[in-house]
Coordinates of C-alpha atoms in Angstrom, one line a residue:
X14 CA -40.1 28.3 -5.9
X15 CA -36.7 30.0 -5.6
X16 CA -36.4 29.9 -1.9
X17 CA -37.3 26.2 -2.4
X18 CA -34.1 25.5 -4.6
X19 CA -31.4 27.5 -2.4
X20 CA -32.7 25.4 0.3
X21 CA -32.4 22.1 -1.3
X22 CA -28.9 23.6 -3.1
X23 CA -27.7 24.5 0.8
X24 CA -28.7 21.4 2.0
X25 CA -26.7 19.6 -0.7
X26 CA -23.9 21.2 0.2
X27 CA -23.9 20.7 3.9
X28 CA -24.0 17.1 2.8
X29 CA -21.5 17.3 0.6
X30 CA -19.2 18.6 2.5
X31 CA -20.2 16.3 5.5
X32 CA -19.0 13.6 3.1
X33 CA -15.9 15.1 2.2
X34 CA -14.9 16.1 5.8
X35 CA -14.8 12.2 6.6
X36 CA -13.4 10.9 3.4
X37 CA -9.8 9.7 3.3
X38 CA -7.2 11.3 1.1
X39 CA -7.9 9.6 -3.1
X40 CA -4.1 8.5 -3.7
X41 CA -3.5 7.6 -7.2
X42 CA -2.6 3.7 -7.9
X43 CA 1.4 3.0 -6.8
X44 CA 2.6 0.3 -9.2
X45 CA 6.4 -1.0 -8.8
X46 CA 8.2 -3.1 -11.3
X47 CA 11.4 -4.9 -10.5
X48 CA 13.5 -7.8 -12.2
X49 CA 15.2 -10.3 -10.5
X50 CA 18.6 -11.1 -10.1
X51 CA 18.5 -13.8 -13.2
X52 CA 16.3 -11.9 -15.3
X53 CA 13.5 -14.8 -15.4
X54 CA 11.4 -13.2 -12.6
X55 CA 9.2 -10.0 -12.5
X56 CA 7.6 -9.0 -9.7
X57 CA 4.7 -6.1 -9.6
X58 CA 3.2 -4.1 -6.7
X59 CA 0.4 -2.5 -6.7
X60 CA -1.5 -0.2 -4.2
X61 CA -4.6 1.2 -4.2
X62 CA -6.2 2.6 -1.3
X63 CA -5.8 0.2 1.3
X64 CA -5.5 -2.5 -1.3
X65 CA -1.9 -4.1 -1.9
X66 CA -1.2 -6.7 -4.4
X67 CA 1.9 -8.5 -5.3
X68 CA 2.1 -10.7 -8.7
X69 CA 5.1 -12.5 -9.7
X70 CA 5.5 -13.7 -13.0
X71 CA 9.0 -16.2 -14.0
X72 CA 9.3 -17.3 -17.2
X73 CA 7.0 -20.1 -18.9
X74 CA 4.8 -20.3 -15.3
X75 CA 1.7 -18.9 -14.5
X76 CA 1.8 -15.6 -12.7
X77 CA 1.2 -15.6 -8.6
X78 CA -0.7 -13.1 -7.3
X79 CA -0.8 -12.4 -3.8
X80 CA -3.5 -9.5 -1.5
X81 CA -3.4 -7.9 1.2
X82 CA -6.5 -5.7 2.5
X83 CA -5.2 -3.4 4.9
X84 CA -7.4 -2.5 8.1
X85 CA -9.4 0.0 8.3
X86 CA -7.8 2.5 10.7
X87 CA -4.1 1.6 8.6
X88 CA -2.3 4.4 6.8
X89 CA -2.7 4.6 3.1
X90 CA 0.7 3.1 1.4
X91 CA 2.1 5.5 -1.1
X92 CA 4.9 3.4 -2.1
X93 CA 6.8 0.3 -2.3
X94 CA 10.0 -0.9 -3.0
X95 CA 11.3 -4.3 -3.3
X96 CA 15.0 -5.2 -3.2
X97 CA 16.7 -8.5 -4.1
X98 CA 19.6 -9.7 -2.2
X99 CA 21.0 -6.1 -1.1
X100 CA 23.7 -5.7 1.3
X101 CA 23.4 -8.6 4.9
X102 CA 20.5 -6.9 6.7
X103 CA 20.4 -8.2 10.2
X104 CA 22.4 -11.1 9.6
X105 CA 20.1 -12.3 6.6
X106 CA 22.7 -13.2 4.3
X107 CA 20.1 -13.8 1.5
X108 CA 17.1 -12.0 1.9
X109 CA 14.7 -9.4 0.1
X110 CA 14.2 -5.8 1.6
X111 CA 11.0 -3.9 1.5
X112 CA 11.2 -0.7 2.1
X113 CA 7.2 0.9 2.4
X114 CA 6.2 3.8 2.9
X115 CA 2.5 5.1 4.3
X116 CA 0.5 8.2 4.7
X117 CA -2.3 8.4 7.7
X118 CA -5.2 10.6 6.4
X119 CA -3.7 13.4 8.8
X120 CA -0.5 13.7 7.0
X121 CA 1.5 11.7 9.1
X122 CA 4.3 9.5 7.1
X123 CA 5.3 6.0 8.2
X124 CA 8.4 4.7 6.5
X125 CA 8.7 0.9 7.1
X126 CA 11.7 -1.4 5.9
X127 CA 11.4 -5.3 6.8
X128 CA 13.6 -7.9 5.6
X129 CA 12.6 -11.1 4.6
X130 CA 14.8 -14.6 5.2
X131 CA 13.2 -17.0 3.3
X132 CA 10.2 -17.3 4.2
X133 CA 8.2 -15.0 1.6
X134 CA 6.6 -12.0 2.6
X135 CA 7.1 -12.9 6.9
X136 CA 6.8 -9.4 8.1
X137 CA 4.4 -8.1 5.5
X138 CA 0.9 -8.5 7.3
X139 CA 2.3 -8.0 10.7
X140 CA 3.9 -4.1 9.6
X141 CA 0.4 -3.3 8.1
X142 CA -1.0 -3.8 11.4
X143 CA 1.2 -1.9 13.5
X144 CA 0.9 1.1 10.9
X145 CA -3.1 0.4 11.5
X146 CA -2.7 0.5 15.3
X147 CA -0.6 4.1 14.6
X148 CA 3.0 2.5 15.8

């Protein structure tokens, strides 16, 4: 009867760590909170896993909520940063930069920054993708 439960306990364990061997690193949620430039508009990030949604709430509307699912070879964001109007970037003169950063589950770090010219969120899908194909 022993003999019988040190096998099933071993044989748990080799499955276990089977499991663990191929799971992908457990980062804790990322949230980022920023106002805008007139005070009337917050805008949230949040990542989880390969999850990434963006709300934005102005005053007296209904929040917006955009998602993105990342792919599933794509580094694991960490972080995000938004930034209203900062300095020209790339002869933008009114854009937003998003500076994101990403872990692959071997450790390797992938810092992104896009700009966006007007058109809301341009780059955003296309720089998940190229951190999924490991560029």
């Amino acid at each position: 009867m022993r003999l019988k439960s040190w096998v099933i306990i071993a044989i748990a364990a080799v499955f276990a760590s089977v499991l663990t061997g191929c799971s992908v690193p457990d980062y804790d949620p990322v949230t980022i909170v920023y106002e805008n430039y007139d005070d009337s508009t917050t805008v949230t990030w949040a990542v989880e896993g390969t999850e990434v949604t963006r709300t934005q709430q102005t005053d007296d509307d209904d929040p917006t909520e955009t998602s993105y699912e990342l792919p599933d070879r794509a580094a694991f964001v960490t972080s995000v940063h938004e930034e209203l109007h900062p300095p020209k970037w790339d002869g933008c003169e009114d854009a937003n930069e998003m500076t994101i950063e990403a872990q692959d589950p071997d450790g390797t770090l992938h810092v992104s920054k896009l700009a966006d010219c007007g058109v809301q969120l341009k780059y955003v899908d296309d720089m998940f993708w190229a951190l999924g194909d490991g560029r």
